[in-house]
mmCIF file of C-alpha atoms and ligand atoms in Angstrom:
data_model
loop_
_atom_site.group_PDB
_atom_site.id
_atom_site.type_symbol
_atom_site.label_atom_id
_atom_site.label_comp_id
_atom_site.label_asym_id
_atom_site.label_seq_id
_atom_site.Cartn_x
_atom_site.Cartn_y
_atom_site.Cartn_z
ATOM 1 C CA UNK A 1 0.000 0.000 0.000
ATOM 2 C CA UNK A 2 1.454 3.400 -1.238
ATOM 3 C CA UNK A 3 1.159 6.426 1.668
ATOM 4 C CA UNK A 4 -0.071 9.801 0.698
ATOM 5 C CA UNK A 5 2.102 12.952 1.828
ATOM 6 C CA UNK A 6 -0.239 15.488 2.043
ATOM 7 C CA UNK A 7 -0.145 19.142 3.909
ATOM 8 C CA UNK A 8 -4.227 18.912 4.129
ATOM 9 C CA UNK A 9 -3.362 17.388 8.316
ATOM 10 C CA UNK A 10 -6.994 16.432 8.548
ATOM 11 C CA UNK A 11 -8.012 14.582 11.503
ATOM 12 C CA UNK A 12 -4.149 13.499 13.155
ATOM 13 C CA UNK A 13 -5.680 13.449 16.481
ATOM 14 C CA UNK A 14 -7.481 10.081 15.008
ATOM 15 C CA UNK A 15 -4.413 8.424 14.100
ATOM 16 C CA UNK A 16 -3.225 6.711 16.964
ATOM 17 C CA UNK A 17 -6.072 5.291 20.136
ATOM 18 C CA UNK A 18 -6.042 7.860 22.866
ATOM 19 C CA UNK A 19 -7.245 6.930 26.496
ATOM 20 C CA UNK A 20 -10.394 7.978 27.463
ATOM 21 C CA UNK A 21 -11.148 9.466 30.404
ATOM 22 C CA UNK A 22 -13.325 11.727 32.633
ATOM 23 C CA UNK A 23 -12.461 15.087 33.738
ATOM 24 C CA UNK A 24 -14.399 16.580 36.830
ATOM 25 C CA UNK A 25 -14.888 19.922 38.172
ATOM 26 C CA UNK A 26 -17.079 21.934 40.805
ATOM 27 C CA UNK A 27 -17.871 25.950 41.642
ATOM 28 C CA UNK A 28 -20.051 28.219 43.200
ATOM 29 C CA UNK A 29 -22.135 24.958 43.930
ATOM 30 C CA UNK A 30 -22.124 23.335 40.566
ATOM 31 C CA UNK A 31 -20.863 20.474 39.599
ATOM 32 C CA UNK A 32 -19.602 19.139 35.866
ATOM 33 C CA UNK A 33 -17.693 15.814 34.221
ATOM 34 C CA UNK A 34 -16.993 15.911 30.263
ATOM 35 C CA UNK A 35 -14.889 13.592 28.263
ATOM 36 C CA UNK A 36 -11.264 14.181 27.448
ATOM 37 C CA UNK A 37 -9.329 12.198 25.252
ATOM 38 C CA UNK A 38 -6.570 14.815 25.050
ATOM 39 C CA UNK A 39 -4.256 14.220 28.009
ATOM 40 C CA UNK A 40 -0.970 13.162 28.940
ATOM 41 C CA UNK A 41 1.569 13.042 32.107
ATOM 42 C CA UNK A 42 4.171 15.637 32.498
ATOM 43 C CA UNK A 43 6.411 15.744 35.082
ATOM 44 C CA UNK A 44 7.526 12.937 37.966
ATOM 45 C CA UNK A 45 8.341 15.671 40.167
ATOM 46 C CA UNK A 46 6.208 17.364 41.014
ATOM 47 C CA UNK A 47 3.572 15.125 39.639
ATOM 48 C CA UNK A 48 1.799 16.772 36.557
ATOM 49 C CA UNK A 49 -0.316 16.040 33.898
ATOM 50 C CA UNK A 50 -2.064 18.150 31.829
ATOM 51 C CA UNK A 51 -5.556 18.150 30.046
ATOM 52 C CA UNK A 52 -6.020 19.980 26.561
ATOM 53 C CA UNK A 53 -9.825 21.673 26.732
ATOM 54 C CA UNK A 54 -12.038 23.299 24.524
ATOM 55 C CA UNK A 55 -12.681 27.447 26.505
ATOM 56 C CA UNK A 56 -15.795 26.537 25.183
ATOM 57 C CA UNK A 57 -16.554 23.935 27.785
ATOM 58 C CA UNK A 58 -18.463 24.446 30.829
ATOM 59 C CA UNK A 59 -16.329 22.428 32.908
ATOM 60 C CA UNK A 60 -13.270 25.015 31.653
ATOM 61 C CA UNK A 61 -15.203 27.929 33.166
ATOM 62 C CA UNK A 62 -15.472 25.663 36.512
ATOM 63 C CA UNK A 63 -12.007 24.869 36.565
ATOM 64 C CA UNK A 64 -10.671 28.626 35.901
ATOM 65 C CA UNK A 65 -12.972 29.420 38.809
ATOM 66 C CA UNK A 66 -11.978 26.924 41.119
ATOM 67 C CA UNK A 67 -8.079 26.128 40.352
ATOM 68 C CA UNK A 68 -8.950 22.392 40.737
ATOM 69 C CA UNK A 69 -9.948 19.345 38.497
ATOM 70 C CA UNK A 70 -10.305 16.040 38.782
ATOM 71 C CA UNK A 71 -9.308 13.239 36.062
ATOM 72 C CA UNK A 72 -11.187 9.460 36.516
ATOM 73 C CA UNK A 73 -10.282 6.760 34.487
ATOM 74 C CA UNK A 74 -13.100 4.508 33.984
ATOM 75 C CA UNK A 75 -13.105 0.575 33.110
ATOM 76 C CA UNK A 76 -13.984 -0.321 29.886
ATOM 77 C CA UNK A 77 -17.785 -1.328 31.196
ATOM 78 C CA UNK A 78 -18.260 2.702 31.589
ATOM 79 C CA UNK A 79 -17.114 3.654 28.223
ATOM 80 C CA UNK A 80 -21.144 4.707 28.227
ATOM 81 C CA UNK A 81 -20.769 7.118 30.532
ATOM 82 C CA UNK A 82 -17.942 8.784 28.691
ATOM 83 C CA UNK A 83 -20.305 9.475 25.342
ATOM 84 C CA UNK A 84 -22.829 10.404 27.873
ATOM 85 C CA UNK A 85 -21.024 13.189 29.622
ATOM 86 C CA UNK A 86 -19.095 13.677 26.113
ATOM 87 C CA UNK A 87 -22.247 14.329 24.302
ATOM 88 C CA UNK A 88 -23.940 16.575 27.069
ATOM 89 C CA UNK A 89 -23.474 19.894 28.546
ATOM 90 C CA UNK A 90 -23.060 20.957 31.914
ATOM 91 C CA UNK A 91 -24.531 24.827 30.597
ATOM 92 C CA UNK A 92 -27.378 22.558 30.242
ATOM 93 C CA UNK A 93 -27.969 19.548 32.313
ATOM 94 C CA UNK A 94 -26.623 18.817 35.810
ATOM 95 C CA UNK A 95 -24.972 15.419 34.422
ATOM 96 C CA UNK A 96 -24.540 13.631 37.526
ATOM 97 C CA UNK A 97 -28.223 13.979 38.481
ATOM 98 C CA UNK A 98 -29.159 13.284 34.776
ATOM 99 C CA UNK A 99 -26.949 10.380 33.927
ATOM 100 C CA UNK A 100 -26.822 9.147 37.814
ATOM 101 C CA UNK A 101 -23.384 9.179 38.831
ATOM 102 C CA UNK A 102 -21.925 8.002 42.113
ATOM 103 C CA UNK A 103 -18.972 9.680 43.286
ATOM 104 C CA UNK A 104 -16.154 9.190 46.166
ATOM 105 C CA UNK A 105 -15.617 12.242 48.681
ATOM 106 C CA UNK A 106 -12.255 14.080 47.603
ATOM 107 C CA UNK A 107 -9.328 14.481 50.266
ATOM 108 C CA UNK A 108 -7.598 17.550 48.978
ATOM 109 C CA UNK A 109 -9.872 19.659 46.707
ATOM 110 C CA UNK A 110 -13.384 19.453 46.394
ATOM 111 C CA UNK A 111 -13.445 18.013 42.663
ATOM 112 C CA UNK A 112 -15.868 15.275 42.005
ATOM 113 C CA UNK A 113 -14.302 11.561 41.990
ATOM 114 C CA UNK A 114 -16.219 8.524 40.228
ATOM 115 C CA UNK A 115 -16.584 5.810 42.106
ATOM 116 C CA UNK A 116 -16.347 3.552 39.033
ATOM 117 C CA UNK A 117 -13.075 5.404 37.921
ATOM 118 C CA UNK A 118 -10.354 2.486 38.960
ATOM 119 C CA UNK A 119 -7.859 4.983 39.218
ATOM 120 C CA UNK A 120 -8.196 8.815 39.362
ATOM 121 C CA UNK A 121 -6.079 11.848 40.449
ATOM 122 C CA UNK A 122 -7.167 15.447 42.164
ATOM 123 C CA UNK A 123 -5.391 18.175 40.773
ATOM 124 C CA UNK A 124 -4.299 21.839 41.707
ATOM 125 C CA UNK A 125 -4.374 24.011 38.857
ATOM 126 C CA UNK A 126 -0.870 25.226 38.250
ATOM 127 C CA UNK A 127 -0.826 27.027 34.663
ATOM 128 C CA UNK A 128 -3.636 27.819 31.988
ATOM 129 C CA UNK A 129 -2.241 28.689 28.549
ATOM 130 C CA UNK A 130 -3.737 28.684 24.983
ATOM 131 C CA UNK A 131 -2.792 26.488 22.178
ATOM 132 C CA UNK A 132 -4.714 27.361 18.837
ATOM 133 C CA UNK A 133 -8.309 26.912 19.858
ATOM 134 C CA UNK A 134 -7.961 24.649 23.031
ATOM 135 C CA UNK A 135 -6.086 25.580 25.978
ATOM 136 C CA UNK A 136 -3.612 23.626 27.863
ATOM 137 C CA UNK A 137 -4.690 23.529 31.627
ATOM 138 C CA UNK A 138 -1.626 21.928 33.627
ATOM 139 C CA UNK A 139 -2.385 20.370 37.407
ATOM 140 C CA UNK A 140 -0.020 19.133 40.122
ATOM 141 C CA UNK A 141 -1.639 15.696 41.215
ATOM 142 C CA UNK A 142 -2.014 16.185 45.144
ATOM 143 C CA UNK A 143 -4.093 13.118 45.623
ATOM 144 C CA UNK A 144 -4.836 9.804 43.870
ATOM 145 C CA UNK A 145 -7.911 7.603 44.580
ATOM 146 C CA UNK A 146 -6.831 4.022 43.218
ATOM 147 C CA UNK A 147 -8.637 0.657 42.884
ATOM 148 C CA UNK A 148 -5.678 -1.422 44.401
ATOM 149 C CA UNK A 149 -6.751 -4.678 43.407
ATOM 150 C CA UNK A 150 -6.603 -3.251 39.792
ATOM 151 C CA UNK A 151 -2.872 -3.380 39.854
ATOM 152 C CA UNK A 152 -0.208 -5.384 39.879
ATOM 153 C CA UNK A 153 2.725 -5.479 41.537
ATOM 154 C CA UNK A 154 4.993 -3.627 39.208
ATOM 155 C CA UNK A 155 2.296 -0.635 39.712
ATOM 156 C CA UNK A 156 0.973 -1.720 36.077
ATOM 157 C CA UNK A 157 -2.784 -2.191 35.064
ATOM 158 C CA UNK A 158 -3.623 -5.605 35.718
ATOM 159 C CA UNK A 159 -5.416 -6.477 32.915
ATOM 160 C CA UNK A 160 -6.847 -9.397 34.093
ATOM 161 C CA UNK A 161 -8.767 -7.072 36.758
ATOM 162 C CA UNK A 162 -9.336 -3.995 34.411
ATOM 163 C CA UNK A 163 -10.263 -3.389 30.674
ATOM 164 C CA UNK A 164 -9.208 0.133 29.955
ATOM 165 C CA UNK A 165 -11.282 2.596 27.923
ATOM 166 C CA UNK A 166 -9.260 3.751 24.424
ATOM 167 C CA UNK A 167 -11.017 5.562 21.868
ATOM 168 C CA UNK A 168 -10.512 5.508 18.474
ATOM 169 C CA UNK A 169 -11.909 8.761 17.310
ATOM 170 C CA UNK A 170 -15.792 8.930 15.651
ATOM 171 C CA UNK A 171 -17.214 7.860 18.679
ATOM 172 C CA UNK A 172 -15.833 3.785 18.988
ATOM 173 C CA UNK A 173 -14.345 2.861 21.664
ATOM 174 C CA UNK A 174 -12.024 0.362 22.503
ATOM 175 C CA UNK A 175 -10.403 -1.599 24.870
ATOM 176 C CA UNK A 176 -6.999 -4.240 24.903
ATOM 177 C CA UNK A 177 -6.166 -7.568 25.783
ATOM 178 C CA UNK A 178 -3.894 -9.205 28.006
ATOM 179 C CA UNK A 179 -3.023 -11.572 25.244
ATOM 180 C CA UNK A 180 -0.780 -9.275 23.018
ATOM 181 C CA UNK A 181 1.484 -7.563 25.942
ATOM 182 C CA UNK A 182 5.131 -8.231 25.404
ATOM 183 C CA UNK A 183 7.673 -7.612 27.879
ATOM 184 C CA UNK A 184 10.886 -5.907 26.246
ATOM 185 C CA UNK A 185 13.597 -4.933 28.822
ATOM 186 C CA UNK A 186 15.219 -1.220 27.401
ATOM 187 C CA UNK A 187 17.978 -2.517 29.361
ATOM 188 C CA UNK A 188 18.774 -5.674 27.216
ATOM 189 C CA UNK A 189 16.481 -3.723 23.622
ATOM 190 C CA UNK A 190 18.858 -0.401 24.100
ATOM 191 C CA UNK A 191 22.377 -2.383 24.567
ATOM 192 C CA UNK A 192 25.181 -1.220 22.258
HETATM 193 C C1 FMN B 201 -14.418 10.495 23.657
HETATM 194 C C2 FMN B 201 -14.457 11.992 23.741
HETATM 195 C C3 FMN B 201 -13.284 12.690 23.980
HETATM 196 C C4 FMN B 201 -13.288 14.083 24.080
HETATM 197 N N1 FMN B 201 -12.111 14.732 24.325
HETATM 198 C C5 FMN B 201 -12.121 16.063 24.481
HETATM 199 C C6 FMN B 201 -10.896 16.758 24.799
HETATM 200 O O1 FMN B 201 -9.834 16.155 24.951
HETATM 201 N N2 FMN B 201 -10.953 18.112 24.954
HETATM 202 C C7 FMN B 201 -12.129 18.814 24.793
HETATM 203 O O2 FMN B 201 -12.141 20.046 24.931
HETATM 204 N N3 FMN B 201 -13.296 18.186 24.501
HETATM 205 C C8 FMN B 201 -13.312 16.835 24.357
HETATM 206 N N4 FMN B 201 -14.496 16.183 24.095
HETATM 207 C C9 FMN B 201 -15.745 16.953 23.991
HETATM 208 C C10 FMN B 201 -16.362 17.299 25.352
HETATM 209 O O3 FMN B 201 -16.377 16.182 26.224
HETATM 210 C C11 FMN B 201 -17.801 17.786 25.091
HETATM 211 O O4 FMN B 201 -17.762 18.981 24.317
HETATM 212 C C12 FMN B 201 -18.619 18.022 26.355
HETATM 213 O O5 FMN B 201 -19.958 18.201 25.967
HETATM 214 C C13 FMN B 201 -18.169 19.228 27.157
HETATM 215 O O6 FMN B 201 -18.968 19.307 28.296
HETATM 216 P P1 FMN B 201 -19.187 20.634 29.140
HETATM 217 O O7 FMN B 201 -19.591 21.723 28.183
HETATM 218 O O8 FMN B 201 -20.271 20.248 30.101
HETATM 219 O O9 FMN B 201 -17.894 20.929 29.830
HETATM 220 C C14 FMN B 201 -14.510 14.793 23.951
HETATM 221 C C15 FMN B 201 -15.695 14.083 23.704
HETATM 222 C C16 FMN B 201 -15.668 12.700 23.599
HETATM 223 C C17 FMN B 201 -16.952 11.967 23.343
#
């Protein structure tokens, strides 16, 4: 099969699975959780990881107002609830009422946890800065709330436990199996 080169980027987001996952927020009394699929870690220390939302989102506003947020990430099982509060907005509807979602108390921010998240992390906002039309919202992680029996003992998913939910892009999701993981030591792979 012959590739194209093209300069039209189209949809690159869509090229490779992304994890989906559930990003929560609260102020002045309300409450919001939309789906992000534009995340990623950034620092060991301090802990950081950083979302990449829409200003257009209620759950922005929230966050901006509050300096917290809250990222779940949900089994496989709940990949309905991520088109649900993907599809939905908080300007709107109050989602967890609507959609009937249970939540864990938070220990160092008031952000809303799911209880069917397996693992999720509270975050303190720690910089806010635009990238083309979405806007890079950075967090120091000051608490996690994890499903220990989800893990193993090397502090990876177990996937016998869990099923992740990926997402492929035009609303299918996705999950992956134990069967194809392949342990490669960079220790032995990088020698020279
Ligand atoms: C699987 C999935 C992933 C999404 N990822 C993002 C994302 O990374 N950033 C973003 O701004 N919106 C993303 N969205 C769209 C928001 O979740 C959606 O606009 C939602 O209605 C916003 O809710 P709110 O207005 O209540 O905050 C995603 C939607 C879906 C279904």
């Amino acid at each position: 099969m012959a590739k194209v080169i093209s300069e039209d980027i189209g949809a690159y987001y869509y090229h490779f699975p992304a994890v989906a996952t559930i990003v929560t927020a609260q102020a002045r009394g309300r409450e919001n959780a939309m789906a992000v699929a534009w995340h990623t870690s950034i620092s060991f220390n301090p802990p950081l990881y950083g979302i990449s939302i829409s200003p257009k989102r209620f759950t922005y506003q929230l966050i901006v107002d509050s300096k917290e947020f809250g990222v779940n990430f949900l089994p496989f099982e709940q990949a309905g609830l991520v088109a649900s509060v993907g599809g939905s907005k908080g300007a709107e509807i109050d989602k967890f009422r609507q959609f009937d979602i249970a939540r864990d108390k938070p220990v160092k921010t008031a952000v809303p946890i799911l209880k069917a998240a397996y693992a999720a992390y509270e975050c303190k906002l720690v910089d806010d800065k635009g990238y083309g039309d979405h806007r890079l919202l950075v967090g120091e992680i000051v608490a996690v709330h994890l499903l220990k029996e989800a893990f193993a003992p090397e502090e990876t998913l177990d996937l016998a436990k869990v099923s992740p939910t990926l997402y492929l892009g035009s609303e299918r999701y996705l999950t992956v199996s134990r069967e194809t993981i392949k342990y490669l030591d960079r220790k032995v792979y990088g020698k020279h």
